[in-house]
Coordinates of C-alpha atoms and ligand atoms in Angstrom, one line a residue:
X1 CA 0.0 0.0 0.0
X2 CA 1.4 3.5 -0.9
X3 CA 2.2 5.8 2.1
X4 CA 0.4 9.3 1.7
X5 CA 1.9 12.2 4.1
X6 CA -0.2 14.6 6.2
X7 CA 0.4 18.0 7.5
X8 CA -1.2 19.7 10.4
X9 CA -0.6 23.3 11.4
X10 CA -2.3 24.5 14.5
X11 CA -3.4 28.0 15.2
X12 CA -5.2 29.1 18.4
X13 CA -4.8 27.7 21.8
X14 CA -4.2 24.5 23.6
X15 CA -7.8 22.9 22.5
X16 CA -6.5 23.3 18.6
X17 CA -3.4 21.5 19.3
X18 CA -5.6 18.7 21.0
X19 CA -8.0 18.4 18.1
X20 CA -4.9 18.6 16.0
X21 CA -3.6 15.6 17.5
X22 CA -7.2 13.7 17.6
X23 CA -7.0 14.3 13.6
X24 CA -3.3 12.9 13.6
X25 CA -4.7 9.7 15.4
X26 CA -7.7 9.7 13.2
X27 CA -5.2 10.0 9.9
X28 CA -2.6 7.6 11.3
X29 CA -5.8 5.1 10.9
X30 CA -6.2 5.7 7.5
X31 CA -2.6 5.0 6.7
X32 CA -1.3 8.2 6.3
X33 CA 2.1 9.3 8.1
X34 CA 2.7 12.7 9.5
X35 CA 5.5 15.4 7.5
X36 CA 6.2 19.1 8.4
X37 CA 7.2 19.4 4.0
X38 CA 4.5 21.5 2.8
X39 CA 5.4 19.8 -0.5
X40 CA 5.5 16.2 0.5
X41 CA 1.7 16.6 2.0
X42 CA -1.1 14.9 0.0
X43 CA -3.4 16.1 2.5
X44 CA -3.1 19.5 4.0
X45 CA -5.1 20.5 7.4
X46 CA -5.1 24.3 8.5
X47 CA -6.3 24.0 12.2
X48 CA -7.4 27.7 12.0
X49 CA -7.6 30.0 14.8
X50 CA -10.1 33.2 14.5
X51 CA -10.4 34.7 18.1
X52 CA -8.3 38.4 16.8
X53 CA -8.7 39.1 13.5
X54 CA -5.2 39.0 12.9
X55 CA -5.2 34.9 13.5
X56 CA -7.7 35.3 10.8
X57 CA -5.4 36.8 8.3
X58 CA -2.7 35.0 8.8
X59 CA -4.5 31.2 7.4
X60 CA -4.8 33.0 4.3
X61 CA -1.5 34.5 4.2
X62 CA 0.0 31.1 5.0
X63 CA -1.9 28.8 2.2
X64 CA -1.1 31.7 -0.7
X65 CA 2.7 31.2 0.8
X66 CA 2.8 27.5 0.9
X67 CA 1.2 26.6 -2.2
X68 CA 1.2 29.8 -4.7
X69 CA 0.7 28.6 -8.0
X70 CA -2.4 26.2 -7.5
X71 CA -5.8 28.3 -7.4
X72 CA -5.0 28.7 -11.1
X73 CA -4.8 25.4 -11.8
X74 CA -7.9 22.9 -12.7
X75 CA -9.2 21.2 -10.3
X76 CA -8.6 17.7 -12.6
X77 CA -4.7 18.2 -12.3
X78 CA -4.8 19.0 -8.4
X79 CA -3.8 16.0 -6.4
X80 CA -3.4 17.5 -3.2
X81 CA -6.1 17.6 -0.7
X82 CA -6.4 20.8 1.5
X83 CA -8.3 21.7 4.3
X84 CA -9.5 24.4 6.3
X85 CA -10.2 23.1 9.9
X86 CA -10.9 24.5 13.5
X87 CA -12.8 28.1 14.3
X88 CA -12.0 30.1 10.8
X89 CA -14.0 27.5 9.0
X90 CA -16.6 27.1 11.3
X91 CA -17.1 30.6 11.3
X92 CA -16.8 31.6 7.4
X93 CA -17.7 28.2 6.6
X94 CA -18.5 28.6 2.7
X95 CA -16.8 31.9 2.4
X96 CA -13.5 30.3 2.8
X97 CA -14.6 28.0 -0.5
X98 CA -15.5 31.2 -2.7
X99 CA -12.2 32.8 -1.8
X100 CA -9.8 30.3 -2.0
X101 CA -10.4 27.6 -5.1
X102 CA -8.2 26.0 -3.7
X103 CA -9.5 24.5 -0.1
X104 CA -11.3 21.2 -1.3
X105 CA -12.5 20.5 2.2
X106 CA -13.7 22.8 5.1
X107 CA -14.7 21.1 9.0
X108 CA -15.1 23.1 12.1
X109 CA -13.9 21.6 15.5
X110 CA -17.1 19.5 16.2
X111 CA -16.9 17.3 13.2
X112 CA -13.1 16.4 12.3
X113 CA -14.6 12.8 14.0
X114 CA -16.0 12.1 10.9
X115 CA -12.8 13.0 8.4
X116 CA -12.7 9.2 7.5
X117 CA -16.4 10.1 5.6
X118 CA -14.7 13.2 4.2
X119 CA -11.9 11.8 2.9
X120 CA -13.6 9.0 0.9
X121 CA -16.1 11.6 -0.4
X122 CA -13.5 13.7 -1.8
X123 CA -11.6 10.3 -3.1
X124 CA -14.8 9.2 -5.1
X125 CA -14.9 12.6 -7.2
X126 CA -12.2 14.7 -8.1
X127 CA -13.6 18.1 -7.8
X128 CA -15.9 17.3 -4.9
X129 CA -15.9 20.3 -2.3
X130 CA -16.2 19.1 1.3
X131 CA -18.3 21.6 3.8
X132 CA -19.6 20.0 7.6
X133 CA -20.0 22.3 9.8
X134 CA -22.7 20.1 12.0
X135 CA -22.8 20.3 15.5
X136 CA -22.9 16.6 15.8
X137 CA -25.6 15.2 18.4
X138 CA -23.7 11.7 18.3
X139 CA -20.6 12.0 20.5
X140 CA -17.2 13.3 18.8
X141 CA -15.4 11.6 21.8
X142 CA -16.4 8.2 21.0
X143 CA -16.0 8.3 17.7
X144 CA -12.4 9.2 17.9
X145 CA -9.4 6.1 17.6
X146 CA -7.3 6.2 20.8
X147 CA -5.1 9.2 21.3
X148 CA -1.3 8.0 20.5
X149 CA 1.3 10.5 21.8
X150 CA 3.8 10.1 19.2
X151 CA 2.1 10.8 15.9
X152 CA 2.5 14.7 16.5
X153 CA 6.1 14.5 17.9
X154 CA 9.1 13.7 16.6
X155 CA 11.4 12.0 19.3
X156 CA 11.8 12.1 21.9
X157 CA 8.4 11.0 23.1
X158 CA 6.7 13.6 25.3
X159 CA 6.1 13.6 28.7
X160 CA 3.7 16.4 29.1
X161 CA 0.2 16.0 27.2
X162 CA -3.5 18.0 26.8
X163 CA -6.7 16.4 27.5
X164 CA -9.9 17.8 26.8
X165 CA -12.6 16.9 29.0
X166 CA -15.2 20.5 28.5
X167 CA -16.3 21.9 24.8
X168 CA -17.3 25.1 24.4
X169 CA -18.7 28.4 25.8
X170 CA -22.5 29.4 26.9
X171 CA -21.2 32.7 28.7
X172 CA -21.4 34.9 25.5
X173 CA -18.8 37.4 26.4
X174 CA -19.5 40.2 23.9
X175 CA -16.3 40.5 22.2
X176 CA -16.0 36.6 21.9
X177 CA -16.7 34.3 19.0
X178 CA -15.8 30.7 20.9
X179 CA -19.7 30.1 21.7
X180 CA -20.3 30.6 17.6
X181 CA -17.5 28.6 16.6
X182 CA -16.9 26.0 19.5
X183 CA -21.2 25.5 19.9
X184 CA -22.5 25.1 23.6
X185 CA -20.6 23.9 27.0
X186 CA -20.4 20.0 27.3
X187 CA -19.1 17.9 29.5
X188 CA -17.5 14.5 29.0
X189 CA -18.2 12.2 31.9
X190 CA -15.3 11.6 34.0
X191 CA -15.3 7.6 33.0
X192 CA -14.5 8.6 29.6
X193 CA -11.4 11.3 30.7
X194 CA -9.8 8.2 33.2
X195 CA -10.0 5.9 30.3
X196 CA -8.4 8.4 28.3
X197 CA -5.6 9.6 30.8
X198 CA -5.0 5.7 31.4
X199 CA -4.4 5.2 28.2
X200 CA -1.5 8.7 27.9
X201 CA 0.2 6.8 31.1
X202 CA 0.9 3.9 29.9
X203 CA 2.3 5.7 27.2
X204 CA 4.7 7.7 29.8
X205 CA 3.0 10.9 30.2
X206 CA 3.8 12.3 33.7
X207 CA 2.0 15.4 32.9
X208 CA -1.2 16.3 31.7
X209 CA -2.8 19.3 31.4
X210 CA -6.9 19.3 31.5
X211 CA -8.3 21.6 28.7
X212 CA -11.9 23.3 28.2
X213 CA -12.5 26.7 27.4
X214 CA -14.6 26.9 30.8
X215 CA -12.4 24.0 32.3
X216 CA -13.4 24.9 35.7
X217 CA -17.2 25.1 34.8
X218 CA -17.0 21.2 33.8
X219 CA -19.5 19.3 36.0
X220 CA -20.9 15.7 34.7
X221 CA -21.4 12.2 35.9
X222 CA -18.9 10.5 37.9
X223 CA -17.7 6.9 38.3
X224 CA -19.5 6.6 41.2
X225 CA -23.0 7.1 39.3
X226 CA -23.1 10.4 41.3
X227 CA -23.1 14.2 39.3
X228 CA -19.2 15.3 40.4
X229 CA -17.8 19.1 40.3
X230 CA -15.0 19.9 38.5
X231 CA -12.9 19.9 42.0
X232 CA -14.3 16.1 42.8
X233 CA -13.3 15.8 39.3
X234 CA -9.6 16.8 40.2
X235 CA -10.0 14.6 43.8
X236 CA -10.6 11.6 41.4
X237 CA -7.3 12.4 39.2
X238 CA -5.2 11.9 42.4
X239 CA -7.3 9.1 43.7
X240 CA -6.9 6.9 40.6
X241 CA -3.7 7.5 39.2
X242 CA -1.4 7.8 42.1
X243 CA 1.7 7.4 39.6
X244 CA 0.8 10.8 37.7
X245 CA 3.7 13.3 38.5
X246 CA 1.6 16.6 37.7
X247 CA -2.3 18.0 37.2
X248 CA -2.9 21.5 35.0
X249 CA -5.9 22.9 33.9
X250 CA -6.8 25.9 31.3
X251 CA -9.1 28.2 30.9
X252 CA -10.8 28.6 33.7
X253 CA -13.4 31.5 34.2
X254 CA -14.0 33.4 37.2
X255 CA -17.3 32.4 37.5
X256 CA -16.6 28.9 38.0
X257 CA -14.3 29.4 40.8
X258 CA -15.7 27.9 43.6
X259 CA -14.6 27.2 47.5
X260 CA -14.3 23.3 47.1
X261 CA -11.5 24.0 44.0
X262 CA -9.7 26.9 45.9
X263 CA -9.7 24.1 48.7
X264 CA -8.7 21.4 46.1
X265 CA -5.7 23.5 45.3
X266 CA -4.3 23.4 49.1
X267 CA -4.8 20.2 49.8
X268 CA -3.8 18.5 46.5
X269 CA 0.1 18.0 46.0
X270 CA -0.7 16.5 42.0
X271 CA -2.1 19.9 41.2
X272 CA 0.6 22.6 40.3
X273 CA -0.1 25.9 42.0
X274 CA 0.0 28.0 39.2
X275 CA -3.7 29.2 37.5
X276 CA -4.4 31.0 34.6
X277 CA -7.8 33.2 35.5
X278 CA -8.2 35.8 33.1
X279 CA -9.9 38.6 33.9
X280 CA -10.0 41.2 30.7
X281 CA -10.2 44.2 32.0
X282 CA -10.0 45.8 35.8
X283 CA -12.5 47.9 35.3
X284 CA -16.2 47.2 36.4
X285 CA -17.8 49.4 33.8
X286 CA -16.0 47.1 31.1
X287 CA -16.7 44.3 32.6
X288 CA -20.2 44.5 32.6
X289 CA -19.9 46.1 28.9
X290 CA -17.8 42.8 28.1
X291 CA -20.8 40.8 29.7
X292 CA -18.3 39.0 32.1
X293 CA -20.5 38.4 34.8
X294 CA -18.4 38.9 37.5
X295 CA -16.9 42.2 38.7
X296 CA -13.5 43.3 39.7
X297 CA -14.2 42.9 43.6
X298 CA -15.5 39.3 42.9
X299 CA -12.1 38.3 41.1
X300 CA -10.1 40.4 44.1
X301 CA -11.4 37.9 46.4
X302 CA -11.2 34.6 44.5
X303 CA -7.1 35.3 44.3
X304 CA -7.3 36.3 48.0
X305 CA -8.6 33.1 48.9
X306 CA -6.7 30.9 46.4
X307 CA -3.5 32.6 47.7
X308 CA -5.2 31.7 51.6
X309 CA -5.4 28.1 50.5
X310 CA -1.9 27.8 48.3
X311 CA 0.5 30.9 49.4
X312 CA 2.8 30.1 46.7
X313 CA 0.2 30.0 43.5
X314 CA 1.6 31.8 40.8
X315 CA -1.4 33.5 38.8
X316 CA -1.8 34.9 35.3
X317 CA -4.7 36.1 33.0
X318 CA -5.7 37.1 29.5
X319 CA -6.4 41.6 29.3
X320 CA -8.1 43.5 26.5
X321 CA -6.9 46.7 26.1
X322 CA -9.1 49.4 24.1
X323 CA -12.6 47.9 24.1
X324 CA -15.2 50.5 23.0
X325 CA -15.7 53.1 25.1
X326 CA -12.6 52.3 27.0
X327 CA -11.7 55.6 29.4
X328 CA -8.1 56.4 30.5
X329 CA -9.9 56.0 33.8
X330 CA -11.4 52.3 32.7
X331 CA -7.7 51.9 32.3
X332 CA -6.2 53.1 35.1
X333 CA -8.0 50.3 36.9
X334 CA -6.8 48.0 34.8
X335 CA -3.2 48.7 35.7
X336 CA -4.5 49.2 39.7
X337 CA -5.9 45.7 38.7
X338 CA -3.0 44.3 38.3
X339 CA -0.3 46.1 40.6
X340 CA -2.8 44.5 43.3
X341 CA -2.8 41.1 42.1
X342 CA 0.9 41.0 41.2
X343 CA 1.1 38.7 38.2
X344 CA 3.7 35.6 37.4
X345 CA 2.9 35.9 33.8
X346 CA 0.2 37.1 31.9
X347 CA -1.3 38.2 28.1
X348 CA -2.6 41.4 27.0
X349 CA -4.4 41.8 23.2
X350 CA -5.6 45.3 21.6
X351 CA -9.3 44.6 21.4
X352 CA -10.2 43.6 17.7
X353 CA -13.9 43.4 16.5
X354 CA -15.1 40.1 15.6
X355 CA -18.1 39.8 13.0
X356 CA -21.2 38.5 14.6
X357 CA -20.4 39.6 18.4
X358 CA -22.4 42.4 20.2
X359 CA -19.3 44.4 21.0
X360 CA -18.9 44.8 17.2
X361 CA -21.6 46.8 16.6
X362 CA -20.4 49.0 19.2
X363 CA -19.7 52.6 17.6
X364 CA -17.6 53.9 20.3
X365 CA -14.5 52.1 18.8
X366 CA -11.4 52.9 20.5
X367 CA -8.5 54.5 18.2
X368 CA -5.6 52.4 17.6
X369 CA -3.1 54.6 18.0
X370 CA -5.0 54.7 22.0
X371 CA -4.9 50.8 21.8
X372 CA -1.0 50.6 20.9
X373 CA 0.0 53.1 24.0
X374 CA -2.2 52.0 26.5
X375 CA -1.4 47.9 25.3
X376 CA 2.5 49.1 26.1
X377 CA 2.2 50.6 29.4
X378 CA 0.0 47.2 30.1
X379 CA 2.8 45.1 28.7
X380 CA 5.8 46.9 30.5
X381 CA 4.3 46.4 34.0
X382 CA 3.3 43.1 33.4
X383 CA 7.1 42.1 32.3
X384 CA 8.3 43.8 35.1
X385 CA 6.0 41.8 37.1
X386 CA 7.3 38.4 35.9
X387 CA 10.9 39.3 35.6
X388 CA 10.8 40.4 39.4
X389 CA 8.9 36.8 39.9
X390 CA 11.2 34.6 38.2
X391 CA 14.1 36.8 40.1
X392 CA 12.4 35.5 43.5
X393 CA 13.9 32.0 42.3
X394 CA 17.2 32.7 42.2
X395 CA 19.0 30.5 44.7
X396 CA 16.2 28.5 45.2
X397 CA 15.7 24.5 45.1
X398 CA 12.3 24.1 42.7
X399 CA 11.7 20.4 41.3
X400 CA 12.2 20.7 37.5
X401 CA 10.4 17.9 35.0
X402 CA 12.4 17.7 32.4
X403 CA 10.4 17.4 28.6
X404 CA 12.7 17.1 25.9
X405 CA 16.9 18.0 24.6
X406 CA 17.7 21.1 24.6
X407 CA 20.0 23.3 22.3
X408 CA 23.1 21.6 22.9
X409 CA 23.9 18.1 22.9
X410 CA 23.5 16.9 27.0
X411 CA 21.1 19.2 27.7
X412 CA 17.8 19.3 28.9
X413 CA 15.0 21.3 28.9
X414 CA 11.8 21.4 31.6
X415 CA 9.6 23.4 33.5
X416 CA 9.2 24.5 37.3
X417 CA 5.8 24.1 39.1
X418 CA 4.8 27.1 38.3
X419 CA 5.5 26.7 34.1
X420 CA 8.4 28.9 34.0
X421 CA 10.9 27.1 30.9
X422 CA 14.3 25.4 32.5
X423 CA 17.5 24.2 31.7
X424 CA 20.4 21.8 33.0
X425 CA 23.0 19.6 31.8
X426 CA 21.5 16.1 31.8
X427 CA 21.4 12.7 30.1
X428 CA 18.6 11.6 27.9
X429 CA 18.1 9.2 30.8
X430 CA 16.4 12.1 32.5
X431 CA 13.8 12.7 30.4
X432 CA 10.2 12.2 32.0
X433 CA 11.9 12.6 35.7
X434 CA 11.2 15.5 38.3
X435 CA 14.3 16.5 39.4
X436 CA 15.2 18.7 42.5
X437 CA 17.4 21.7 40.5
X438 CA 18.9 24.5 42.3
X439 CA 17.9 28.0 40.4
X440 CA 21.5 29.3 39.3
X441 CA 20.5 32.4 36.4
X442 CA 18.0 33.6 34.7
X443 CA 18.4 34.6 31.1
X444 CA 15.2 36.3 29.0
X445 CA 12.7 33.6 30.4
X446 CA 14.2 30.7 31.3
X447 CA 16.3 29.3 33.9
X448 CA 19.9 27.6 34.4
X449 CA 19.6 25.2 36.8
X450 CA 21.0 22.5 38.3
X451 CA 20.7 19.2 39.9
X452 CA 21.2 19.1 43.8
X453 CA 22.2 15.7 43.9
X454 CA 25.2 14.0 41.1
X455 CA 21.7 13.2 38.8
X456 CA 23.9 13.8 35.4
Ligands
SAH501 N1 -12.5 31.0 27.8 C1 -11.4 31.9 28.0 C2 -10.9 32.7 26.9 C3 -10.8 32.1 25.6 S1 -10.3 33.2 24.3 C4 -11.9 32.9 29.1 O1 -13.1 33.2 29.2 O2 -11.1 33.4 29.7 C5 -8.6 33.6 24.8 C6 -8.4 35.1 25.1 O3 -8.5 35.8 23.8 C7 -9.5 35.8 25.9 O4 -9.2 35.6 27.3 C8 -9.4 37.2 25.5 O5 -8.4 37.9 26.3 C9 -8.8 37.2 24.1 N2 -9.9 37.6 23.2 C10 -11.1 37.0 22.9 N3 -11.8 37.7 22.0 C11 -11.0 38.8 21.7 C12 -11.2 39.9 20.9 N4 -12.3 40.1 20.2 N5 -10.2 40.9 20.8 C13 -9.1 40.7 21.5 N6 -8.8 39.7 22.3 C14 -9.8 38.7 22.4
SF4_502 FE1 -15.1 33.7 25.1 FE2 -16.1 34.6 27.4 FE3 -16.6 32.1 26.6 FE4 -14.2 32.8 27.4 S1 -16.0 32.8 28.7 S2 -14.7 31.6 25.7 S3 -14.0 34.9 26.7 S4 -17.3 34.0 25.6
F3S503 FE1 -9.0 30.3 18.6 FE2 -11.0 28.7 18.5 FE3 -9.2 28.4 20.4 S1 -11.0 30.9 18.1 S2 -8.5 30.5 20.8 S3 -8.8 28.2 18.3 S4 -11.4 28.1 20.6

């Protein structure tokens, strides 16, 4: 049987590179073996991102780049199959067939499950175009092959890996278009995420990271029979798989914030004590324009207690700077915001309109040239603020899991507890192990480290 090649490119945040790895699982199925040469592929898939509208751009920018010449050819002499995949097709759906001849096939992130029926469409007909943008009621989940690690990477084999276990967005923030693209907020039941993170184990993950874009708002049946929160959720995690090294989750929304998981993250060593909670904006006039549902004080008092119940979490959120009607004042609580809560890390984006969302009908736009200054004051203080954290390290003993080789040959490269990129001298041997590292420097955002004991 003849080998065809697949490329994936993600675009977007952690649940793309998920779906782009349930595709890769999916493809290795159908005989297909994954290439980065845009040239090898026989089958191209764009896993598109379009939360700014410069993501947006960018997919089309890319495919004229990659593959100039063929929107003039026929379709009879194209051989190549390309798709457009993820929240840029689900959202411009047959647009993106009008505009660009060449795209034979466009899927949005709730029906990549059925690319095996795609695929063998397309095969029967040259010329065939390819558009499902269903929001299946059968489950994508079970439909999918079992995840296998190493498709997406070349070696070593990671150590870290995603797992999504909550689907979309019912909060209708106005700026947003994840509830249009990504469809309503589901939970998978916790029997189906064990089964799943059993399976990454025994395939040497030490570290996985839980995704949903309201992670924190999952809540669905147990194993017990019983309807578990997302913090029971987390209890379970350390229950059942006492061998797991490290627990993550991302994004998680204010709202969904409750006592039992600020508790879960004192009392549970598996889970890493850093949290991204964005915010947006620290202004409560914005944040009711923005349609966050919570206000400024509400947030204030979730980090108080999460730092109550884990001193040392390290905290970070997402900010949009230069929403319509934005004041100087609007913004001056913004940086108050965040000179209060004292970030590790964080990431700041000039508001862009997104068709389709209330905020873009808005006609007190803010000027860009407003956007650009006010997005670099943001951006100063919040580097400041993470330089001075990572500083705090220096001279300090922080177990480091080491991921993959680094630059140079005998060198490794891993992350602290709370994220932050590290490196050591250290034999292949190491990789997959959590090693006790004394912090030595600190050069643009990672850290020299190195072993306290002879680990080398
Ligand atoms: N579910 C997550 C966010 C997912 S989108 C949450 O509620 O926090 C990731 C980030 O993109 C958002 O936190 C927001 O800061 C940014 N973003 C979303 N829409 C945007 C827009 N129209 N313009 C600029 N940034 C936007
Ligand atoms: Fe978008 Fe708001 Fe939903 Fe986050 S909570 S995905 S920002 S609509
Ligand atoms: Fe982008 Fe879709 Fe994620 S819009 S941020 S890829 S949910």
């Amino acid at each position: 049987m003849t080998i065809k090649h697949a490329l994936i490119r993600n675009w977007g945040c952690q649940m793309n590179v998920y779906d782009g790895q349930r595709m890769a699982d999916i493809l290795v199925k159908l005989n297909y073996q994954l290439t980065d040469d845009p040239d090898k592929a026989d089958l191209v898939i764009f896993n598109t991102c379009h939360i700014r509208e410069k993501a947006t751009e960018k997919i089309y920018s890319e495919l004229g780049r990659l593959y100039p010449n063929k929107p003039n050819m026929p379709p009879e002499k194209r051989d190549r199959i390309v798709a457009i995949a993820g929240c840029v097709a689900q959202a411009e759906g047959e647009e993106i067939l009008k505009k660009s001849p060449i795209v034979d096939m466009v899927f949005g992130p709730q029906s990549y499950h059925r690319l095996p029926e795609m695929l063998e469409k397309l095969g029967r007909k040259k010329g065939t175009k390819i558009l499902d943008l269903e929001f299946p009621t059968e489950d994508k989940f079970d439909a999918l092959p079992a995840t296998n690690v190493t498709y997406m990477a070349s070696s070593p084999k990671p150590v870290t890996a995603f797992l999504t276990i909550q689907e979309g967005c019912d909060k209708f923030c106005s700026f947003c278009v994840v509830p249009y693209t990504r469809g309503a907020e589901y939970s998978r039941p916790a029997a189906k995420i064990f089964a799943e993170a059993e399976n990454l184990l025994q395939q040497n993950i030490q570290e996985i990271t839980l995704l949903g874009q309201n992670v924190n708002g999952w809540q669905g049946m147990g194993t017990d029979g019983n309807q578990w929160s997302f913090a029971r959720l987390l209890y379970g995690f350390a229950e059942t798989f006492p061998q797991l090294k490290r627990l993550r989750y991302t994004t998680s929304h204010p709202r969904h914030m409750d006592d039992e998981l600020i508790r879960a993250h004192g009392e549970l060593p598996l889970l890493m004590p850093y949290l991204h909670l964005p915010i947006q904006s620290g202004s409560d006039n914005m944040l009711k324009a923005m349609n966050r549902g919570h206000c400024r004080d509400d947030y204030l008092r979730i980090i108080d207690k999460l730092r109550a119940s884990c001193p040392d979490i390290a905290l970070s959120s997402d900010f949009i700077i230069g929403f319509p009607n934005e004041s100087d004042k609007d913004f001056a609580d913004t940086i108050n915001l965040v000179n209060q809560v004292n970030y590790a890390s964080a990431y700041s984006f000039k508001y862009s309109p997104r068709p389709g969302t209330p905020a873009a009908l808005l006609t007190e736009q803010i000027d860009e040239k407003i956007k650009s200054e006010r997005l670099q004051i943001l951006q100063q203080l919040l580097n400041a603020q993470q330089k001075a954290f990572n500083l705090s390290h220096i001279g300090k003993t922080l177990p480091i899991l080491f991921e993959k080789h680094g630059k140079h040959a005998h060198q490794l490269i891993g992350r602290t507890p709370y994220l932050q990129p590290a490196y050591a001298d250290l034999s292949d041997t190491k990789i997959g192990q959590e090693i006790d590292c004394v912090v030595d420097t600190l050069t643009a955002h990672s850290f020299a480290v190195k072993p306290i004991h002879n680990a080398a």
